[in-house]
Amino acid sequence: MAKCFLVVLGERQCLSLLIKYLMNTRKRASQRVRGNLLSLSLAMICGVVSSCGQKKTDVEKAADGSRTKKIVVGFSQIGAESGWRTANTESIKSEAAKRGIDLQFSDAQQKQENQIKALRSFIAQGVDVIAFSPVVETGWEPVMQEIKKAGIPVILSDRAVDVADNSLYVTFIGSDFTEEGRRAANWLAKACGGKAVIAELVGTPGSAPAIDRKKGFEEVLAKYPDMKIVKSQSGDFTRAKGKEVMESFLKSPDAKQITALFAHNDDMALGAIQAMEEAGVRPGKDVLIVSIDGVRGAFEAMASGKLNCTVECNPLIGPQLFDAAEAVMAKKTLPKRTAVQEGVFEQAQAAAELPNRKY
Ligand code: AHR
């Protein structure tokens, strides 16, 4: 009852109304009613006194657990270029819904300028936390400075940025792309006995996974003089582009020498498999194929003998992302880098592993 009055009228107004009422009814009210009104007044005086000059900020309320307002997170996603990305978006959206987080989601359709626009609109909206998966590594410093000035914490999701000032973001949650490249090369070196003529389908130019996966792959290749990359071109992480680029590789005069394909993601490998089949080349046999992600389609291709190996890159990072957002709101200190656990899968494991795949 007291709470109802407080909500509708506000503390001070309630208090003065009560005192007036108490004075008027002093003579006619029974002992019991007077007692009740008196304790109500006392409770309200205590409430008013304790809240005077002590309004807590949202961050303070999150820290002491008294915040009832939803956390608002602005998330700028790259787009929907691959099965991996679709699974990543789904993980983020479903986890936000599960936790009652108000997620402002924006799809940049592969364009950095769209991401920058989205980030500026998150600043204008005054969201609590900004998270984004940067399409490329460079060019973020100015907008991230604006976010910092607005006092909004930033969480990097999936891909890192190349900035001189590390204080521009709180934490980066994502895979070790260089290690994924190393794993792909180590698998291939073993499978081909250290001898291969390799075609490479590169991811989006300038993106962290394209740069780092290439770096990690070549780092291992340096130990094998008979393993050489003879063709390398971007397939933009999409199936259609992967197919198109593989078609052009297969039309080149030295196409017959290619014994292996390293695709920076499964979608491009799946497109390349189609191109090989159309050109009468047996994927997985005439050409060994290793790719990265571990999407269901890759497991199906392995089970049917067309893909040889996929190095896992886990997109299901929604829970880690919102753990971080909640921790930031509660003023907890976070590590600058949160890694994601991943494995390597070969054809022999594909059929058994398929039912367990979540993406
Ligand atoms: O950043 C992760 C990469 O982006 C995935 O390997 C790829 O499939 C996606 O598009």
CSV table of C-alpha atoms and ligand atoms in Angstrom, one decimal:
chain,number,residue,atom,x,y,z
A,1,MET,CA,0.0,0.0,0.0
A,2,ALA,CA,2.7,2.4,1.0
A,3,LYS,CA,4.7,1.4,-2.0
A,4,CYS,CA,1.7,2.1,-4.3
A,5,PHE,CA,1.4,5.7,-2.9
A,6,LEU,CA,5.1,6.1,-3.4
A,7,VAL,CA,5.1,5.0,-7.0
A,8,VAL,CA,2.1,7.2,-8.0
A,9,LEU,CA,2.7,10.4,-6.1
A,10,GLY,CA,6.4,10.4,-5.2
A,11,GLU,CA,7.9,10.4,-1.8
A,12,ARG,CA,7.7,14.0,-0.7
A,13,GLN,CA,4.1,14.5,-1.9
A,14,CYS,CA,3.0,11.3,-0.1
A,15,LEU,CA,4.6,12.4,3.1
A,16,SER,CA,2.9,15.8,3.2
A,17,LEU,CA,-0.5,14.3,2.4
A,18,LEU,CA,-0.1,11.7,5.2
A,19,ILE,CA,0.9,14.3,7.8
A,20,LYS,CA,-2.1,16.5,6.9
A,21,TYR,CA,-4.4,13.4,7.0
A,22,LEU,CA,-2.9,12.4,10.3
A,23,MET,CA,-3.6,15.8,11.8
A,24,ASN,CA,-7.2,15.9,10.6
A,25,THR,CA,-8.0,12.4,11.8
A,26,ARG,CA,-6.2,12.9,15.1
A,27,LYS,CA,-9.4,13.3,17.1
A,28,ARG,CA,-11.8,10.8,15.4
A,29,ALA,CA,-9.5,7.9,14.4
A,30,SER,CA,-9.2,4.9,16.5
A,31,GLN,CA,-6.0,4.0,18.3
A,32,ARG,CA,-5.3,1.2,15.8
A,33,VAL,CA,-5.7,3.4,12.6
A,34,ARG,CA,-3.6,6.1,14.2
A,35,GLY,CA,-0.9,3.5,14.9
A,36,ASN,CA,-0.9,2.2,11.4
A,37,LEU,CA,-0.7,5.7,9.9
A,38,LEU,CA,2.1,6.6,12.2
A,39,SER,CA,4.3,3.6,11.2
A,40,LEU,CA,3.5,4.3,7.5
A,41,SER,CA,4.7,7.9,8.0
A,42,LEU,CA,7.8,6.8,9.8
A,43,ALA,CA,8.7,4.3,7.0
A,44,MET,CA,8.3,7.0,4.4
A,45,ILE,CA,10.4,9.5,6.3
A,46,CYS,CA,13.1,6.9,6.5
A,47,GLY,CA,12.8,6.3,2.7
A,48,VAL,CA,13.0,9.9,1.9
A,49,VAL,CA,15.9,10.5,4.2
A,50,SER,CA,17.9,7.6,2.9
A,51,SER,CA,17.3,8.5,-0.7
A,52,CYS,CA,18.1,12.2,-0.4
A,53,GLY,CA,21.1,13.1,-2.5
A,54,GLN,CA,22.0,9.5,-3.2
A,55,LYS,CA,20.6,8.8,-6.7
A,56,LYS,CA,22.6,5.9,-8.1
A,57,THR,CA,23.8,5.7,-11.7
A,58,ASP,CA,22.8,2.7,-13.9
A,59,VAL,CA,26.3,1.3,-13.7
A,60,GLU,CA,26.3,1.6,-9.9
A,61,LYS,CA,22.9,-0.2,-9.7
A,62,ALA,CA,24.3,-2.9,-12.0
A,63,ALA,CA,27.3,-3.3,-9.7
A,64,ASP,CA,25.2,-3.7,-6.6
A,65,GLY,CA,22.5,-5.8,-8.3
A,66,SER,CA,19.7,-3.2,-7.7
A,67,ARG,CA,19.3,-2.3,-11.4
A,68,THR,CA,15.9,-3.2,-12.8
A,69,LYS,CA,16.2,-1.5,-16.2
A,70,LYS,CA,17.2,-3.7,-19.1
A,71,ILE,CA,20.8,-3.4,-20.4
A,72,VAL,CA,20.8,-1.9,-23.9
A,73,VAL,CA,23.5,-3.3,-26.2
A,74,GLY,CA,24.1,-2.0,-29.7
A,75,PHE,CA,25.6,-4.7,-31.9
A,76,SER,CA,26.9,-4.1,-35.4
A,77,GLN,CA,27.2,-7.3,-37.4
A,78,ILE,CA,29.1,-7.6,-40.6
A,79,GLY,CA,26.4,-9.3,-42.7
A,80,ALA,CA,25.3,-12.8,-43.6
A,81,GLU,CA,28.1,-13.9,-45.9
A,82,SER,CA,28.5,-17.4,-44.6
A,83,GLY,CA,26.9,-20.3,-42.6
A,84,TRP,CA,29.3,-19.3,-39.8
A,85,ARG,CA,28.0,-15.7,-39.7
A,86,THR,CA,24.3,-16.8,-39.7
A,87,ALA,CA,25.1,-19.1,-36.7
A,88,ASN,CA,26.9,-16.2,-35.0
A,89,THR,CA,24.0,-13.9,-35.4
A,90,GLU,CA,21.6,-16.5,-34.1
A,91,SER,CA,23.7,-17.1,-31.1
A,92,ILE,CA,23.8,-13.4,-30.2
A,93,LYS,CA,20.1,-12.8,-30.8
A,94,SER,CA,18.9,-15.8,-28.9
A,95,GLU,CA,21.3,-15.2,-25.9
A,96,ALA,CA,20.2,-11.5,-25.6
A,97,ALA,CA,16.5,-12.6,-25.6
A,98,LYS,CA,17.2,-15.3,-23.0
A,99,ARG,CA,18.8,-12.7,-20.7
A,100,GLY,CA,16.3,-10.0,-21.2
A,101,ILE,CA,18.9,-7.7,-22.8
A,102,ASP,CA,17.6,-5.0,-25.1
A,103,LEU,CA,19.6,-5.7,-28.3
A,104,GLN,CA,19.8,-3.1,-30.9
A,105,PHE,CA,21.1,-5.2,-33.9
A,106,SER,CA,22.3,-3.7,-37.1
A,107,ASP,CA,23.4,-5.6,-40.3
A,108,ALA,CA,26.1,-3.8,-42.2
A,109,GLN,CA,25.9,-5.9,-45.4
A,110,GLN,CA,29.7,-6.3,-45.6
A,111,LYS,CA,30.3,-2.5,-45.6
A,112,GLN,CA,32.6,-0.7,-43.1
A,113,GLU,CA,30.8,2.6,-43.8
A,114,ASN,CA,27.5,1.0,-42.7
A,115,GLN,CA,29.1,-0.3,-39.5
A,116,ILE,CA,30.5,3.2,-38.7
A,117,LYS,CA,27.0,4.7,-39.3
A,118,ALA,CA,25.5,2.1,-36.9
A,119,LEU,CA,28.1,2.8,-34.3
A,120,ARG,CA,27.4,6.5,-34.5
A,121,SER,CA,23.6,5.8,-34.1
A,122,PHE,CA,24.3,3.7,-31.0
A,123,ILE,CA,26.2,6.7,-29.5
A,124,ALA,CA,23.2,9.0,-30.4
A,125,GLN,CA,20.8,6.5,-28.7
A,126,GLY,CA,23.0,6.4,-25.6
A,127,VAL,CA,23.1,2.6,-25.4
A,128,ASP,CA,24.9,1.0,-22.4
A,129,VAL,CA,27.4,-1.1,-24.3
A,130,ILE,CA,28.5,-1.2,-27.9
A,131,ALA,CA,29.7,-4.5,-29.5
A,132,PHE,CA,30.7,-5.1,-33.0
A,133,SER,CA,32.4,-7.6,-35.4
A,134,PRO,CA,34.6,-5.4,-37.6
A,135,VAL,CA,34.5,-6.3,-41.3
A,136,VAL,CA,38.2,-5.2,-41.8
A,137,GLU,CA,40.9,-4.5,-39.3
A,138,THR,CA,41.8,-0.8,-40.0
A,139,GLY,CA,39.9,2.5,-40.1
A,140,TRP,CA,38.1,2.3,-36.7
A,141,GLU,CA,40.2,4.8,-34.6
A,142,PRO,CA,38.1,8.0,-35.2
A,143,VAL,CA,34.7,6.4,-34.5
A,144,MET,CA,36.0,4.5,-31.5
A,145,GLN,CA,37.4,7.7,-30.1
A,146,GLU,CA,33.9,9.2,-30.4
A,147,ILE,CA,32.5,6.2,-28.5
A,148,LYS,CA,35.1,6.6,-25.8
A,149,LYS,CA,34.3,10.3,-25.5
A,150,ALA,CA,30.6,9.3,-25.0
A,151,GLY,CA,31.7,7.0,-22.2
A,152,ILE,CA,30.3,3.9,-23.8
A,153,PRO,CA,32.3,0.7,-23.3
A,154,VAL,CA,33.1,-1.3,-26.4
A,155,ILE,CA,33.4,-5.1,-26.8
A,156,LEU,CA,35.0,-6.6,-29.9
A,157,SER,CA,33.2,-9.7,-31.1
A,158,ASP,CA,34.8,-12.3,-33.4
A,159,ARG,CA,37.3,-10.1,-35.2
A,160,ALA,CA,39.9,-7.7,-33.8
A,161,VAL,CA,40.8,-4.1,-34.9
A,162,ASP,CA,44.1,-2.6,-35.6
A,163,VAL,CA,44.3,0.5,-33.3
A,164,ALA,CA,47.2,2.2,-31.6
A,165,ASP,CA,45.2,2.9,-28.5
A,166,ASN,CA,44.0,-0.3,-26.7
A,167,SER,CA,41.9,1.6,-24.3
A,168,LEU,CA,39.4,2.1,-27.1
A,169,TYR,CA,37.9,-1.3,-26.2
A,170,VAL,CA,37.3,-3.2,-23.1
A,171,THR,CA,37.8,-6.8,-24.3
A,172,PHE,CA,38.0,-8.8,-27.5
A,173,ILE,CA,36.2,-12.2,-27.6
A,174,GLY,CA,37.1,-14.3,-30.6
A,175,SER,CA,39.1,-17.1,-32.1
A,176,ASP,CA,42.9,-17.3,-32.7
A,177,PHE,CA,42.8,-17.0,-36.5
A,178,THR,CA,46.6,-17.4,-36.8
A,179,GLU,CA,46.4,-20.7,-34.9
A,180,GLU,CA,43.6,-21.9,-37.2
A,181,GLY,CA,45.9,-21.2,-40.2
A,182,ARG,CA,48.7,-23.2,-38.5
A,183,ARG,CA,46.3,-26.1,-37.8
A,184,ALA,CA,45.1,-26.2,-41.4
A,185,ALA,CA,48.7,-26.3,-42.7
A,186,ASN,CA,49.9,-28.9,-40.1
A,187,TRP,CA,47.0,-31.1,-41.1
A,188,LEU,CA,47.8,-30.7,-44.8
A,189,ALA,CA,51.5,-31.3,-44.4
A,190,LYS,CA,50.7,-34.6,-42.7
A,191,ALA,CA,48.1,-35.6,-45.2
A,192,CYS,CA,50.3,-34.9,-48.3
A,193,GLY,CA,53.6,-36.1,-46.8
A,194,GLY,CA,55.1,-32.6,-47.0
A,195,LYS,CA,54.6,-32.3,-50.8
A,196,ALA,CA,51.7,-30.2,-52.3
A,197,VAL,CA,50.9,-27.6,-55.0
A,198,ILE,CA,48.4,-25.5,-53.3
A,199,ALA,CA,45.5,-23.2,-54.4
A,200,GLU,CA,44.3,-20.8,-51.7
A,201,LEU,CA,40.9,-19.1,-51.4
A,202,VAL,CA,41.4,-16.1,-49.2
A,203,GLY,CA,38.8,-14.4,-47.1
A,204,THR,CA,37.6,-10.8,-47.3
A,205,PRO,CA,40.7,-8.6,-48.1
A,206,GLY,CA,41.8,-6.7,-45.0
A,207,SER,CA,39.8,-8.7,-42.6
A,208,ALA,CA,41.5,-10.2,-39.5
A,209,PRO,CA,40.7,-13.8,-40.3
A,210,ALA,CA,42.0,-13.5,-43.9
A,211,ILE,CA,45.3,-11.8,-42.7
A,212,ASP,CA,45.9,-14.1,-39.8
A,213,ARG,CA,44.9,-17.4,-41.3
A,214,LYS,CA,47.2,-16.8,-44.2
A,215,LYS,CA,50.0,-15.8,-41.8
A,216,GLY,CA,49.6,-18.9,-39.7
A,217,PHE,CA,49.3,-21.2,-42.8
A,218,GLU,CA,52.5,-19.7,-44.4
A,219,GLU,CA,54.4,-19.9,-41.1
A,220,VAL,CA,54.0,-23.7,-41.1
A,221,LEU,CA,54.6,-24.0,-44.9
A,222,ALA,CA,58.0,-22.3,-44.4
A,223,LYS,CA,59.1,-25.6,-42.8
A,224,TYR,CA,58.1,-27.6,-45.9
A,225,PRO,CA,60.1,-26.6,-49.0
A,226,ASP,CA,57.9,-28.9,-51.2
A,227,MET,CA,54.7,-27.3,-50.3
A,228,LYS,CA,54.0,-24.2,-52.4
A,229,ILE,CA,51.0,-21.9,-52.8
A,230,VAL,CA,50.7,-21.4,-56.6
A,231,LYS,CA,47.4,-19.6,-56.7
A,232,SER,CA,45.8,-17.2,-54.2
A,233,GLN,CA,42.8,-15.1,-54.6
A,234,SER,CA,39.9,-13.7,-52.5
A,235,GLY,CA,36.6,-15.5,-52.5
A,236,ASP,CA,35.2,-13.0,-49.9
A,237,PHE,CA,34.1,-15.7,-47.5
A,238,THR,CA,31.1,-16.6,-49.7
A,239,ARG,CA,30.2,-19.8,-51.5
A,240,ALA,CA,29.3,-18.1,-54.8
A,241,LYS,CA,32.6,-16.2,-54.9
A,242,GLY,CA,34.5,-19.4,-53.8
A,243,LYS,CA,33.0,-21.2,-56.7
A,244,GLU,CA,33.7,-18.5,-59.2
A,245,VAL,CA,37.4,-18.2,-58.2
A,246,MET,CA,37.9,-21.9,-58.2
A,247,GLU,CA,36.4,-22.1,-61.7
A,248,SER,CA,39.0,-19.6,-62.9
A,249,PHE,CA,41.8,-21.5,-61.1
A,250,LEU,CA,40.7,-24.7,-62.9
A,251,LYS,CA,40.7,-22.9,-66.3
A,252,SER,CA,44.3,-21.8,-66.0
A,253,PRO,CA,47.0,-23.7,-68.0
A,254,ASP,CA,48.6,-25.1,-64.9
A,255,ALA,CA,45.4,-26.2,-63.2
A,256,LYS,CA,46.3,-29.9,-63.5
A,257,GLN,CA,49.3,-29.4,-61.1
A,258,ILE,CA,47.0,-28.4,-58.2
A,259,THR,CA,47.0,-31.1,-55.6
A,260,ALA,CA,45.5,-29.2,-52.6
A,261,LEU,CA,43.1,-26.4,-51.7
A,262,PHE,CA,43.3,-24.3,-48.6
A,263,ALA,CA,40.0,-22.3,-48.2
A,264,HIS,CA,39.9,-19.7,-45.5
A,265,ASN,CA,36.3,-20.8,-44.7
A,266,ASP,CA,34.0,-23.7,-45.3
A,267,ASP,CA,31.6,-21.8,-47.5
A,268,MET,CA,34.3,-21.0,-50.1
A,269,ALA,CA,35.4,-24.7,-49.9
A,270,LEU,CA,31.9,-25.8,-50.6
A,271,GLY,CA,31.6,-23.5,-53.6
A,272,ALA,CA,35.0,-24.8,-54.9
A,273,ILE,CA,33.8,-28.4,-54.5
A,274,GLN,CA,30.9,-27.6,-56.8
A,275,ALA,CA,33.3,-26.0,-59.3
A,276,MET,CA,35.6,-29.0,-59.2
A,277,GLU,CA,32.8,-31.5,-59.8
A,278,GLU,CA,31.5,-29.5,-62.7
A,279,ALA,CA,35.0,-29.5,-64.2
A,280,GLY,CA,35.4,-33.3,-63.7
A,281,VAL,CA,37.9,-33.0,-60.9
A,282,ARG,CA,37.2,-35.2,-57.8
A,283,PRO,CA,37.2,-33.0,-54.7
A,284,GLY,CA,38.8,-34.7,-51.7
A,285,LYS,CA,40.6,-37.2,-54.0
A,286,ASP,CA,42.3,-35.5,-56.9
A,287,VAL,CA,42.6,-32.4,-54.8
A,288,LEU,CA,42.9,-32.5,-51.0
A,289,ILE,CA,40.8,-29.8,-49.3
A,290,VAL,CA,41.2,-28.2,-45.9
A,291,SER,CA,39.0,-25.3,-44.8
A,292,ILE,CA,38.0,-23.5,-41.6
A,293,ASP,CA,34.8,-23.1,-39.6
A,294,GLY,CA,33.3,-26.5,-39.0
A,295,VAL,CA,29.8,-25.7,-40.2
A,296,ARG,CA,27.3,-28.6,-40.8
A,297,GLY,CA,27.7,-28.4,-44.6
A,298,ALA,CA,31.4,-29.1,-44.2
A,299,PHE,CA,30.7,-32.2,-42.0
A,300,GLU,CA,28.3,-33.4,-44.7
A,301,ALA,CA,30.9,-32.9,-47.4
A,302,MET,CA,33.4,-34.8,-45.3
A,303,ALA,CA,31.0,-37.6,-44.7
A,304,SER,CA,30.6,-37.9,-48.4
A,305,GLY,CA,34.3,-37.8,-49.0
A,306,LYS,CA,34.5,-34.4,-50.8
A,307,LEU,CA,36.2,-32.4,-48.1
A,308,ASN,CA,39.1,-33.7,-46.1
A,309,CYS,CA,39.4,-31.5,-43.1
A,310,THR,CA,37.8,-28.6,-41.3
A,311,VAL,CA,39.5,-26.6,-38.6
A,312,GLU,CA,36.8,-25.4,-36.1
A,313,CYS,CA,36.1,-21.7,-35.6
A,314,ASN,CA,33.3,-21.5,-33.1
A,315,PRO,CA,30.6,-18.9,-33.9
A,316,LEU,CA,28.5,-19.6,-30.8
A,317,ILE,CA,29.9,-16.7,-28.7
A,318,GLY,CA,26.6,-15.0,-27.7
A,319,PRO,CA,26.9,-16.3,-24.0
A,320,GLN,CA,30.5,-15.0,-23.7
A,321,LEU,CA,29.5,-11.7,-25.3
A,322,PHE,CA,26.7,-11.0,-22.9
A,323,ASP,CA,28.7,-12.3,-19.9
A,324,ALA,CA,31.2,-9.6,-20.8
A,325,ALA,CA,28.5,-6.9,-21.3
A,326,GLU,CA,27.0,-7.7,-17.9
A,327,ALA,CA,30.4,-7.8,-16.3
A,328,VAL,CA,31.3,-4.4,-17.8
A,329,MET,CA,28.0,-2.9,-16.5
A,330,ALA,CA,28.9,-4.3,-13.0
A,331,LYS,CA,32.2,-2.5,-13.2
A,332,LYS,CA,34.2,-5.8,-13.2
A,333,THR,CA,37.6,-6.0,-14.7
A,334,LEU,CA,37.8,-8.1,-17.9
A,335,PRO,CA,40.8,-9.7,-19.6
A,336,LYS,CA,41.8,-7.8,-22.8
A,337,ARG,CA,41.4,-11.1,-24.8
A,338,THR,CA,38.9,-14.0,-24.3
A,339,ALA,CA,39.7,-17.0,-26.5
A,340,VAL,CA,37.3,-19.5,-27.8
A,341,GLN,CA,37.9,-23.3,-27.5
A,342,GLU,CA,38.1,-25.1,-30.9
A,343,GLY,CA,39.1,-28.4,-32.5
A,344,VAL,CA,40.2,-30.0,-35.8
A,345,PHE,CA,38.0,-32.6,-37.6
A,346,GLU,CA,38.9,-35.1,-40.3
A,347,GLN,CA,36.7,-37.2,-42.7
A,348,ALA,CA,36.9,-40.3,-40.4
A,349,GLN,CA,35.2,-38.4,-37.6
A,350,ALA,CA,32.6,-36.6,-39.7
A,351,ALA,CA,29.7,-39.1,-39.6
A,352,ALA,CA,29.9,-39.6,-35.8
A,353,GLU,CA,30.3,-35.9,-35.2
A,354,LEU,CA,27.5,-34.7,-37.5
A,355,PRO,CA,24.6,-35.2,-35.1
A,356,ASN,CA,26.5,-33.2,-32.4
A,357,ARG,CA,27.0,-30.1,-34.6
A,358,LYS,CA,25.1,-27.1,-33.4
A,359,TYR,CA,25.7,-24.9,-36.5
B,1,AHR,O1,35.4,-13.9,-38.7
B,1,AHR,C1,35.0,-15.3,-38.8
B,1,AHR,C2,34.9,-15.6,-40.3
B,1,AHR,O2,34.0,-14.8,-40.9
B,1,AHR,C3,34.5,-17.1,-40.6
B,1,AHR,O3,35.5,-18.0,-40.8
B,1,AHR,C4,33.8,-16.9,-41.9
B,1,AHR,O4,33.0,-18.0,-42.3
B,1,AHR,C5,33.0,-15.6,-41.6
B,1,AHR,O5,32.4,-15.0,-42.6
